[in-house]
Coordinates of C-alpha atoms in Angstrom, one line a residue:
M1 CA 15.7 128.6 176.9
S2 CA 15.8 132.4 176.9
V3 CA 17.8 134.1 174.1
T4 CA 21.1 135.6 175.3
P5 CA 22.6 138.7 173.8
A6 CA 25.2 136.6 172.0
D7 CA 22.4 134.6 170.3
A8 CA 20.2 137.6 169.6
R9 CA 21.8 138.6 166.3
P10 CA 21.6 135.1 164.6
V11 CA 17.9 134.9 165.7
R12 CA 17.2 138.4 164.2
W13 CA 18.9 137.4 161.0
R14 CA 16.9 134.2 160.7
A15 CA 13.6 136.1 161.4
G16 CA 14.6 138.7 158.8
A17 CA 15.3 136.0 156.3
G18 CA 11.9 134.5 157.0
R19 CA 10.2 137.8 156.4
L20 CA 12.0 138.3 153.1
A21 CA 11.3 134.8 151.9
A22 CA 7.6 135.0 152.8
G23 CA 7.2 138.4 151.1
A24 CA 9.0 137.2 148.0
A25 CA 6.9 134.1 147.8
L26 CA 3.6 136.0 148.2
L27 CA 4.6 138.6 145.5
T28 CA 5.6 135.8 143.1
A29 CA 2.2 134.0 143.7
V30 CA 0.4 137.3 142.9
A31 CA 2.4 137.8 139.8
L32 CA 1.4 134.3 138.6
L33 CA -2.3 134.8 139.2
P34 CA -3.4 135.3 135.6
W35 CA -1.3 132.3 134.5
L36 CA -2.4 130.1 137.4
S37 CA -6.0 130.7 136.5
R38 CA -5.4 129.3 133.0
T39 CA -7.2 132.2 131.4
D40 CA -5.8 134.6 128.9
P41 CA -4.8 137.8 130.9
A42 CA -5.3 139.9 127.7
L43 CA -8.9 138.7 127.5
T44 CA -9.6 139.6 131.2
V45 CA -8.0 143.0 130.9
L46 CA -9.8 143.8 127.6
R47 CA -13.2 142.9 129.2
A48 CA -12.4 145.0 132.2
R49 CA -11.6 147.9 129.9
S50 CA -14.6 147.8 127.6
A51 CA -16.9 145.0 128.8
D52 CA -16.5 143.6 125.3
Q53 CA -17.9 140.0 125.3
D54 CA -16.5 139.0 121.9
P55 CA -13.0 140.5 121.4
T56 CA -11.3 139.9 118.2
P57 CA -7.9 138.1 117.9
A58 CA -6.4 141.4 116.7
Q59 CA -7.6 143.2 119.8
L60 CA -6.1 140.4 122.0
A61 CA -2.8 140.5 120.2
A62 CA -2.6 144.3 120.6
V63 CA -3.2 144.0 124.4
R64 CA -0.6 141.3 124.7
E65 CA 2.0 143.5 122.9
Q66 CA 1.1 146.6 124.9
L67 CA 1.4 144.9 128.3
G68 CA 4.3 142.6 127.4
L69 CA 2.4 139.5 128.4
D70 CA 4.2 137.3 125.8
K71 CA 7.3 137.6 127.9
G72 CA 5.8 135.7 130.8
P73 CA 5.1 136.6 134.5
F74 CA 8.7 136.6 135.8
S75 CA 9.8 139.2 133.2
H76 CA 6.8 141.4 134.3
L77 CA 7.7 140.9 138.0
A78 CA 11.3 141.8 137.4
H79 CA 10.3 144.9 135.5
W80 CA 7.9 146.0 138.2
L81 CA 10.5 145.4 141.0
G82 CA 13.1 147.4 139.0
G83 CA 10.8 150.4 138.9
L84 CA 10.1 150.5 142.7
P85 CA 13.5 152.1 143.7
R86 CA 12.6 155.0 141.3
G87 CA 9.2 155.4 142.8
D88 CA 7.6 153.9 139.8
A89 CA 5.0 151.1 140.4
G90 CA 3.8 151.0 136.8
S91 CA 0.5 151.9 135.4
S92 CA -2.8 150.2 135.6
W93 CA -3.5 147.8 132.8
V94 CA -7.2 148.8 132.9
S95 CA -7.3 152.5 133.4
G96 CA -3.7 153.4 132.3
E97 CA -3.2 155.7 135.4
A98 CA -0.2 155.6 137.6
V99 CA -0.5 153.0 140.3
L100 CA 1.5 154.5 143.2
P101 CA -0.7 157.6 143.8
E102 CA -3.9 155.5 143.7
V103 CA -2.5 152.9 146.1
T104 CA -1.1 155.6 148.4
A105 CA -4.5 157.3 148.7
A106 CA -6.3 154.0 149.3
F107 CA -3.8 153.0 151.9
A108 CA -4.2 156.3 153.8
V109 CA -8.0 155.8 153.9
S110 CA -7.7 152.2 155.1
V111 CA -5.1 153.1 157.8
T112 CA -7.3 155.9 159.1
M113 CA -10.3 153.6 159.2
M114 CA -8.1 151.0 161.0
L115 CA -7.0 153.5 163.6
G116 CA -10.6 154.4 164.3
A117 CA -11.5 150.7 164.6
L118 CA -8.5 150.3 167.0
V119 CA -10.0 153.0 169.3
V120 CA -13.3 151.2 169.3
T121 CA -11.6 147.9 169.8
I122 CA -9.8 149.1 172.9
A123 CA -13.0 150.7 174.3
V124 CA -15.0 147.5 173.8
A125 CA -12.2 145.3 175.1
A126 CA -12.0 147.5 178.2
L127 CA -15.8 147.1 178.8
V128 CA -15.7 143.3 178.3
S129 CA -12.9 142.8 180.8
A130 CA -13.8 145.6 183.3
R131 CA -15.7 143.4 185.7
T132 CA -12.9 140.9 186.0
L133 CA -10.4 143.7 186.4
Y134 CA -12.4 145.3 189.2
L135 CA -13.2 142.2 191.2
G136 CA -9.7 140.6 190.7
S137 CA -7.9 143.7 192.0
R138 CA -10.0 143.5 195.2
R139 CA -9.6 139.8 195.7
R140 CA -13.3 139.2 195.1
L141 CA -13.1 137.1 192.0
H142 CA -14.8 133.9 193.2
R143 CA -16.5 132.4 190.1
G144 CA -15.2 131.6 186.7
R145 CA -16.7 133.3 183.6
A146 CA -17.3 131.8 180.2
A147 CA -17.2 135.2 178.3
T148 CA -20.5 134.5 176.6
G149 CA -21.2 138.2 176.1
A150 CA -17.9 138.6 174.4
A151 CA -18.6 135.5 172.2
A152 CA -22.0 137.0 171.2
L153 CA -20.5 140.3 170.2
A154 CA -17.5 138.6 168.4
A155 CA -19.9 136.5 166.4
L156 CA -21.7 139.6 164.9
P157 CA -21.0 139.7 161.1
K158 CA -19.2 142.9 160.3
F159 CA -21.0 143.4 157.0
L160 CA -24.4 142.9 158.7
L161 CA -23.5 145.3 161.5
A162 CA -22.3 147.8 158.9
S163 CA -25.6 147.5 157.1
L164 CA -27.6 148.0 160.3
L165 CA -25.5 151.0 161.3
A166 CA -25.7 152.6 157.9
T167 CA -29.5 152.1 157.8
V168 CA -30.4 153.1 161.4
C169 CA -27.7 155.7 162.3
G170 CA -27.1 157.0 158.8
V171 CA -30.4 156.9 157.0
W172 CA -33.1 156.9 159.6
L173 CA -31.6 159.0 162.3
G174 CA -29.1 161.0 160.2
W175 CA -26.5 161.1 162.9
F176 CA -23.5 160.2 160.7
P177 CA -22.9 160.0 156.9
S178 CA -23.5 156.5 155.6
Q179 CA -21.8 156.8 152.2
G180 CA -18.4 158.1 151.0
W181 CA -15.2 159.3 152.7
E182 CA -14.7 163.0 153.1
G183 CA -13.8 163.6 156.8
P184 CA -13.7 162.4 160.4
Q185 CA -17.5 162.0 160.5
W186 CA -17.4 159.5 157.7
M187 CA -15.2 157.3 159.8
V188 CA -17.5 156.7 162.8
L189 CA -19.9 154.1 161.5
P190 CA -17.2 152.0 159.7
A191 CA -15.0 152.1 162.8
L192 CA -18.0 150.8 164.9
A193 CA -18.8 148.1 162.5
L194 CA -15.2 146.9 162.5
G195 CA -14.2 147.6 166.0
V196 CA -17.1 146.1 168.0
P197 CA -16.5 142.4 167.0
S198 CA -12.7 142.9 167.1
G199 CA -12.9 144.5 170.6
A200 CA -15.1 141.6 171.8
M201 CA -12.5 139.2 170.5
I202 CA -9.6 140.9 172.2
G203 CA -11.6 141.6 175.4
G204 CA -12.7 138.0 175.6
L205 CA -9.1 136.7 175.5
L206 CA -8.1 139.4 178.0
D207 CA -10.9 138.5 180.4
Q208 CA -10.0 134.9 180.3
S209 CA -6.3 135.7 181.1
L210 CA -6.7 138.2 183.9
P211 CA -7.6 135.7 186.7
A212 CA -4.2 134.0 186.2
A213 CA -2.4 137.3 186.7
F214 CA -4.4 138.1 189.9
N215 CA -3.5 134.6 191.1
E216 CA 0.3 135.3 191.1
P217 CA 2.1 135.6 194.4
W218 CA 2.9 139.3 194.0
A219 CA -0.8 140.2 193.6
R220 CA -1.7 138.4 196.8
T221 CA 1.2 140.0 198.7
W222 CA 0.4 143.5 197.4
H223 CA -3.3 143.1 198.5
A224 CA -2.2 141.9 202.0
Y225 CA 0.1 144.9 202.3
G226 CA -2.8 147.3 201.4
F227 CA -1.8 148.4 198.0
A228 CA -4.5 150.3 196.2
P229 CA -6.7 148.1 193.9
G230 CA -6.0 150.4 191.0
H231 CA -2.3 149.9 191.4
V232 CA -2.8 146.1 191.4
A233 CA -5.1 146.3 188.4
R234 CA -2.6 148.2 186.3
H235 CA 0.2 145.7 186.9
A236 CA -2.1 142.7 186.3
L237 CA -3.2 144.3 183.1
R238 CA 0.4 144.9 182.1
R239 CA 1.2 141.3 182.8
T240 CA -1.7 140.0 180.8
L241 CA -1.5 142.3 177.8
A242 CA 1.8 140.9 176.7
G243 CA 0.1 137.6 175.8
V244 CA -2.9 139.3 174.1
L245 CA -1.1 142.1 172.1
P246 CA -0.1 139.8 169.2
Q247 CA -3.8 139.3 168.4
L248 CA -3.9 143.0 167.3
L249 CA -2.0 142.1 164.2
P250 CA -4.4 139.5 162.6
T251 CA -7.5 141.1 164.2
V252 CA -7.1 144.8 163.8
V253 CA -4.2 145.6 161.5
A254 CA -5.5 143.0 159.0
L255 CA -8.5 145.3 158.6
V256 CA -6.5 147.5 156.3
G257 CA -6.8 145.0 153.5
G258 CA -9.6 142.7 154.8
A259 CA -12.5 145.1 155.3
V260 CA -13.7 144.7 151.7
A261 CA -17.4 144.2 152.6
V262 CA -17.6 147.1 155.0
E263 CA -15.8 149.3 152.4
K264 CA -18.4 148.4 149.8
I265 CA -21.3 149.0 152.1
F266 CA -20.1 152.5 153.0
N267 CA -18.6 153.2 149.6
I268 CA -15.1 153.8 151.0
P269 CA -12.2 153.9 148.5
G270 CA -9.9 151.7 150.7
L271 CA -7.1 149.4 149.9
G272 CA -9.2 146.3 150.3
R273 CA -11.6 147.3 147.5
L274 CA -8.7 148.3 145.3
A275 CA -6.9 145.0 145.8
L276 CA -10.1 143.0 145.1
D277 CA -11.1 144.9 142.0
A278 CA -7.5 144.6 140.7
A279 CA -7.5 140.9 141.4
V280 CA -10.8 140.3 139.7
A281 CA -9.7 142.2 136.6
Q282 CA -6.2 140.6 136.8
D283 CA -4.7 144.1 136.8
L284 CA -1.3 143.1 138.2
P285 CA 0.5 146.5 138.8
P286 CA -2.0 147.8 141.4
L287 CA -2.5 144.3 142.9
Q288 CA 1.2 143.8 143.3
T289 CA 1.7 147.2 144.8
A290 CA -1.2 146.8 147.2
T291 CA 0.2 143.4 148.2
L292 CA 3.6 144.9 148.8
V293 CA 2.1 147.6 151.0
L294 CA 0.2 145.0 153.1
V295 CA 3.4 143.0 153.5
L296 CA 5.4 146.0 154.7
L297 CA 2.5 147.0 157.0
G298 CA 2.4 143.6 158.6
I299 CA 6.2 143.5 159.2
T300 CA 6.2 147.0 160.7
A301 CA 3.2 146.3 162.9
G302 CA 4.7 143.0 164.0
L303 CA 8.0 144.6 165.0
L304 CA 6.2 147.3 166.9
I305 CA 4.0 144.9 168.8
Q306 CA 7.0 142.7 169.6
A307 CA 8.9 145.7 171.0
L308 CA 5.8 146.8 173.1
R309 CA 5.5 143.3 174.5
R310 CA 9.0 143.1 175.6
A311 CA 8.7 146.6 177.2
L312 CA 5.7 145.4 179.1
L313 CA 7.4 142.3 180.4
G314 CA 10.6 144.1 181.2
P315 CA 14.0 142.5 182.2
A316 CA 12.3 139.4 183.6
L317 CA 11.8 138.2 180.0
R318 CA 15.5 138.5 179.3
D319 CA 16.6 137.1 182.6
G320 CA 14.3 134.1 182.7
A321 CA 12.5 135.3 185.9
L322 CA 8.9 135.4 184.7
P323 CA 6.4 133.7 187.0
A324 CA 4.2 131.2 185.2
L325 CA 0.6 132.3 184.5
R326 CA -1.7 129.6 186.1
A327 CA -5.4 130.2 186.3
P328 CA -7.0 129.8 189.7
D329 CA -9.5 127.1 190.5
L330 CA -12.7 129.1 190.3
P331 CA -16.0 127.3 190.4
R332 CA -18.1 127.4 187.3
S333 CA -21.1 129.7 187.5
R334 CA -24.5 128.0 187.5
S335 CA -25.8 130.5 184.9
T336 CA -23.1 129.3 182.5
R337 CA -24.6 125.8 182.5
W338 CA -28.0 127.2 181.9
I339 CA -26.8 129.4 179.1
A340 CA -25.1 126.4 177.4
G341 CA -28.1 124.3 177.8
I342 CA -30.5 126.9 176.4
C343 CA -28.2 127.5 173.4
A344 CA -27.9 123.8 172.7
I345 CA -31.6 123.1 172.9
T346 CA -32.5 126.1 170.8
L347 CA -30.1 125.2 168.1
L348 CA -31.2 121.5 168.1
V349 CA -34.9 122.6 167.8
L350 CA -34.1 124.9 164.9
V351 CA -32.0 122.3 163.0
V352 CA -34.5 119.4 163.5
A353 CA -37.5 121.6 162.5
G354 CA -35.6 122.8 159.5
L355 CA -34.6 119.3 158.3
L356 CA -38.3 118.4 158.1
R357 CA -38.8 121.1 155.4
D358 CA -37.8 121.5 151.8
P359 CA -34.9 124.1 151.5
L360 CA -35.0 124.3 147.7
H361 CA -38.8 124.9 147.1
V362 CA -39.2 128.2 145.3
D363 CA -42.5 130.2 145.6
T364 CA -42.2 133.6 144.0
A365 CA -45.7 134.5 145.3
A366 CA -44.3 134.1 148.9
R367 CA -41.2 136.4 148.5
L368 CA -39.9 138.1 151.7
L369 CA -42.8 137.0 153.9
P370 CA -42.4 137.8 157.6
P371 CA -42.3 135.1 160.2
S372 CA -45.6 133.2 160.6
A373 CA -47.0 129.8 161.6
G374 CA -46.3 128.5 158.1
H375 CA -42.8 130.0 157.9
P376 CA -41.5 130.5 161.5
L377 CA -38.4 132.4 160.2
G378 CA -40.0 134.0 157.2
T379 CA -38.9 133.5 153.5
D380 CA -36.1 134.9 151.4
A381 CA -36.2 136.8 148.1
L382 CA -37.1 133.7 146.2
G383 CA -39.8 132.6 148.5
R384 CA -37.7 129.8 150.0
D385 CA -38.4 128.8 153.7
L386 CA -35.5 130.2 155.8
L387 CA -36.0 127.7 158.6
A388 CA -35.5 124.9 156.1
R389 CA -32.4 126.4 154.7
L390 CA -31.1 127.1 158.2
G391 CA -31.6 123.5 159.3
H392 CA -30.2 121.9 156.1
G393 CA -27.2 124.1 156.2
A394 CA -26.3 123.4 159.8
L395 CA -24.2 120.3 159.3
R396 CA -22.3 121.7 156.3
T397 CA -21.7 125.0 158.1
V398 CA -20.5 123.8 161.4
G399 CA -18.6 120.8 160.0
T400 CA -16.6 122.9 157.6
A401 CA -15.9 125.6 160.1
L402 CA -14.8 123.1 162.7
A403 CA -12.5 121.3 160.3
V404 CA -11.0 124.6 159.0
T405 CA -10.5 125.9 162.6
A406 CA -8.8 122.6 163.6
V407 CA -6.4 122.8 160.7
C408 CA -5.7 126.4 161.4
T409 CA -5.1 125.8 165.1
V410 CA -2.7 122.9 164.6
T411 CA -0.8 124.9 161.9
G412 CA -0.6 127.9 164.1
L413 CA 0.7 125.9 167.0
L414 CA 3.4 124.3 164.9
L415 CA 4.5 127.6 163.3
G416 CA 4.3 129.4 166.7
M417 CA 6.6 126.9 168.3
A418 CA 9.1 127.4 165.4
A419 CA 9.4 131.1 166.4
Q420 CA 12.5 131.8 164.4
V421 CA 10.9 130.6 161.2
G422 CA 7.3 131.4 161.9
A423 CA 7.6 135.0 163.1
G424 CA 8.2 136.6 159.7
L425 CA 5.7 134.3 158.0
T426 CA 3.1 135.3 160.5
E427 CA 3.6 139.0 160.0
V428 CA 3.5 138.7 156.2
V429 CA 0.4 136.5 156.0
S430 CA -1.6 138.1 158.8
T431 CA -2.5 141.2 156.7
L432 CA -3.2 139.2 153.5
P433 CA -7.0 139.4 152.8
A434 CA -8.8 136.1 152.7
V435 CA -10.4 137.2 149.5
L436 CA -7.0 137.5 147.8
A437 CA -6.0 134.1 149.2
G438 CA -9.3 132.8 147.8
L439 CA -8.5 134.1 144.4
L440 CA -5.1 132.5 144.4
T441 CA -6.5 129.2 145.5
T442 CA -9.4 129.2 143.2
A443 CA -7.0 129.9 140.3
V444 CA -5.6 126.4 140.9
T445 CA -8.6 124.4 142.3
G446 CA -11.5 126.3 140.7
P447 CA -14.5 127.6 142.6
S448 CA -15.6 125.0 145.2
A449 CA -16.2 124.6 148.9
W450 CA -12.8 122.7 149.1
G451 CA -11.0 125.7 147.5
A452 CA -12.6 128.2 149.9
A453 CA -11.6 126.0 152.9
C454 CA -8.0 125.8 151.6
A455 CA -8.0 129.6 151.2
V456 CA -9.1 130.2 154.8
C457 CA -6.5 127.7 156.0
L458 CA -3.8 129.6 154.1
V459 CA -4.4 132.7 156.2
G460 CA -6.5 131.6 159.2
W461 CA -3.6 130.2 161.2
T462 CA -2.0 133.5 161.9
P463 CA -3.9 134.4 165.2
Y464 CA -2.9 131.1 166.7
A465 CA 0.7 131.3 165.6
A466 CA 1.0 134.8 167.0
Q467 CA -0.5 133.8 170.3
S468 CA 1.5 130.6 170.6
S469 CA 4.8 132.3 169.9
A470 CA 4.0 135.0 172.6
L471 CA 3.0 132.5 175.2
L472 CA 5.9 130.2 174.5
E473 CA 8.4 133.1 174.8
Q474 CA 7.0 133.9 178.3
E475 CA 6.9 130.2 179.4
R476 CA 10.6 129.7 178.3
A477 CA 11.5 132.7 180.5
S478 CA 9.8 131.3 183.6
G479 CA 11.7 130.2 186.6
H480 CA 10.4 126.7 186.8
M481 CA 11.4 126.1 183.2
L482 CA 15.0 127.1 184.0
A483 CA 14.8 124.8 187.1
S484 CA 13.8 121.8 184.9
L485 CA 16.6 122.6 182.5
S486 CA 19.2 122.7 185.3
F487 CA 18.1 119.3 186.4
G488 CA 18.5 117.8 182.9
A489 CA 15.0 117.8 181.5
G490 CA 14.9 117.0 177.8
P491 CA 13.0 118.6 175.0
A492 CA 10.2 116.0 175.1
Y493 CA 9.7 116.5 178.8
L494 CA 9.7 120.2 178.5
F495 CA 7.2 120.2 175.7
R496 CA 4.8 117.8 177.4
H497 CA 4.9 119.2 180.9
H498 CA 5.7 122.9 180.4
L499 CA 5.2 124.3 176.9
L500 CA 2.0 122.6 175.7
P501 CA 0.1 123.1 179.0
A502 CA 1.0 126.8 179.0
V503 CA -0.1 127.4 175.4
L504 CA -2.9 125.0 174.6
P505 CA -5.8 126.3 176.8
G506 CA -5.4 129.9 175.6
V507 CA -5.2 128.9 171.9
L508 CA -8.3 126.7 172.2
R509 CA -10.3 129.6 173.8
N510 CA -9.1 131.8 170.9
A511 CA -10.2 129.2 168.4
L512 CA -13.6 128.9 169.9
L513 CA -14.1 132.6 169.9
R514 CA -13.1 132.8 166.2
L515 CA -15.3 129.9 165.1
P516 CA -18.2 132.1 163.8
T517 CA -15.6 134.3 162.1
T518 CA -14.5 131.3 160.1
V519 CA -18.1 130.7 159.0
L520 CA -18.3 134.3 157.8
V521 CA -15.0 134.3 155.9
L522 CA -16.1 131.1 154.1
A523 CA -19.4 132.8 153.3
S524 CA -17.7 135.9 151.9
L525 CA -15.7 133.7 149.5
G526 CA -18.8 131.9 148.4
F527 CA -20.6 135.2 147.9
L528 CA -17.8 136.3 145.5
G529 CA -18.2 133.0 143.6
L530 CA -15.0 131.5 145.0
G531 CA -16.5 128.9 147.4
E532 CA -19.9 127.2 148.1
Q533 CA -22.2 127.8 145.1
P534 CA -26.0 128.4 145.1
P535 CA -28.4 126.9 145.9
T536 CA -26.5 125.3 148.7
A537 CA -28.0 126.1 152.1
E538 CA -25.2 127.5 154.3
W539 CA -25.5 130.0 157.2
G540 CA -22.9 132.4 155.9
R541 CA -24.3 132.3 152.4
L542 CA -27.8 133.0 153.9
L543 CA -26.4 136.2 155.5
S544 CA -24.6 137.2 152.3
E545 CA -27.6 136.6 150.0
N546 CA -30.1 138.4 152.2
Q547 CA -27.9 141.3 153.3
P548 CA -29.4 143.6 150.6
Y549 CA -32.8 143.1 152.1
V550 CA -31.9 144.1 155.7
E551 CA -33.9 147.4 155.6
L552 CA -36.9 145.9 153.8
A553 CA -37.0 142.5 155.5
P554 CA -34.7 142.2 158.5
W555 CA -36.0 138.7 159.4
T556 CA -34.1 137.3 156.4
V557 CA -30.8 137.8 158.2
L558 CA -32.1 137.5 161.8
G559 CA -32.3 133.7 161.8
P560 CA -28.8 132.9 160.5
A561 CA -27.2 135.7 162.6
C562 CA -28.9 134.4 165.8
A563 CA -27.8 130.9 164.9
L564 CA -24.2 132.1 164.6
I565 CA -24.4 133.9 168.0
L566 CA -25.9 130.8 169.6
L567 CA -23.1 128.7 168.2
A568 CA -20.4 131.0 169.5
V569 CA -21.9 131.2 173.0
L570 CA -22.3 127.4 173.1
A571 CA -18.7 127.0 171.9
V572 CA -17.2 129.1 174.6
S573 CA -19.6 128.3 177.4
G574 CA -17.5 125.2 178.2
T575 CA -14.4 127.2 178.9
T576 CA -14.0 129.2 182.1
S577 CA -11.2 130.8 183.8
G578 CA -11.4 128.3 186.6
R579 CA -9.4 125.2 185.9
G580 CA -6.4 126.1 188.0
G581 CA -6.6 123.4 190.8
P582 CA -5.5 120.4 188.8
R583 CA -3.2 122.5 186.5
R584 CA -1.5 124.1 189.5
K585 CA -0.9 120.7 191.1
A586 CA 0.4 119.3 187.8
A587 CA 2.6 122.4 187.3
R588 CA 4.2 122.0 190.7
S589 CA 4.9 118.3 190.1
A590 CA 6.2 119.2 186.6
V591 CA 8.8 121.6 187.7
L592 CA 11.4 118.9 188.1
P593 CA 11.8 115.6 186.1
R594 CA 11.2 112.5 188.2
G595 CA 14.9 111.6 188.4
A596 CA 15.7 115.1 189.5
R597 CA 13.0 115.1 192.2
E598 CA 14.4 111.8 193.6
R599 CA 17.9 113.2 193.6
V600 CA 16.7 116.3 195.6
T601 CA 14.5 114.4 198.1
G602 CA 16.7 111.4 198.4
G603 CA 14.2 109.1 196.8
T604 CA 10.5 108.5 197.3
G605 CA 10.9 105.9 199.9
A606 CA 13.4 107.8 202.0
A607 CA 11.3 110.9 201.9
S608 CA 8.3 108.8 203.1
G609 CA 10.4 107.4 205.9
R610 CA 11.5 110.8 207.1
R611 CA 7.9 111.9 207.1

């Protein structure tokens, strides 16, 4: 099942064709945005220019003639593409300035911020996985972990963390600037706000994969021969990183265009804000140029990560000599059960208590009240009880997030298994901001919860596709896979006994870690008017609505933020690194198809007789 040198060139051509087709489809969809929304682009542009609420027909006709809108979207797209080889990306419809210098400056800012976030991500991931790395390299890893700490950090809303850092470290303590972008000091707080949740996400996946590497025969042999623990740890980390590296693309690299909320809080002139402002104003030249830059960034980063993965795995990937990563059978820690029980009971109490209250009752005399006996979580800016809104929004929040996560997981698995087709599509879509996908979806469906869910599904499958593709590539290069093939195992048998068991556990852990992120993305779309509309009680919307009051009334965001963290910890507390016993037994019996095993042993009865 490994790719031979003779087959490598056709595979590369197909992957390149997939990248080209996905990029072309995305740029075409962006070019159709004003026409898909069924609104007059001239009216939107004119209002963005002068905020004129009642433009005359003559003004609209002048704008159409100036921008060439009467010729249709495809004529404009062809004209824009024709100017790119000359370094001309057109001029902004709103400001009239050249697009390319503006996009280049915004891209430089966003890439710098992304590199800072990458440094924080690596540091946090190292801290999250340090204990497992230390104990595993010394053969002292005796209990499974549920990565609850990583889940709690990964569930932190980036925009809420950015607000807290800007208030505490920027305004109160004055350690770092909290507004603007003028030098390295201005990068610290945004990098922390973006890197801490991302590092917890990467570190949690790494922490769950390391026990399988330490369970491989080479690790046991090296320890018996007295190799230094640091030497064993480095090779286990190298073995495990190959499966986690693809998560950098949708988790860290996607921050270039997807950190819109953080850029707004810190007033950073990044590419995400530029793309969002252009999309809202239907200013196509900067929007198309920003989209093209994101597509090229995703493809470049995807190729670099793929090359790094293959360098880490070495010739074993090409020669089909990789050992299969099987998690050891570690007993579940008792504290994990206690944590899961406490989280479940706390959430249940909050939801039930909230359901007994009215979430829509407005009392302007009780605005921003702190927690008390009458209002256990306080009130919001309209005097509404936050406990009531938290309880009534629980079912809608969790139900929608679970449905979207399930759709994204299945889609990612299917596209990850079709590596030749899905690789290019994953690289292109992974850097697409969810806000832009929301604008494209809303243009067709209108603002609704259904439209926001579809928008998240359009881009949310990329982490699972990247992970599935990486794990499948390693599984296909394993020795027991080649053994099954040599004894005549068919595609159905290989899928059921080899590929799916190797991929599904890791992808499910990834999905559970990302469940709160799905809630926040849905909330960000609703906050921009693209999804759930007020006065609906939904956890992410509670965070978005009350974010401006963090400094004045922090309790307004404390309740929904804690609920998200409890949900994340509860979701991952059922997954530990210790399920290796039954899986190892199944893996040993699944190396050969039944008929092949009987041919080798001479039949079950004969084998029993010899024993």
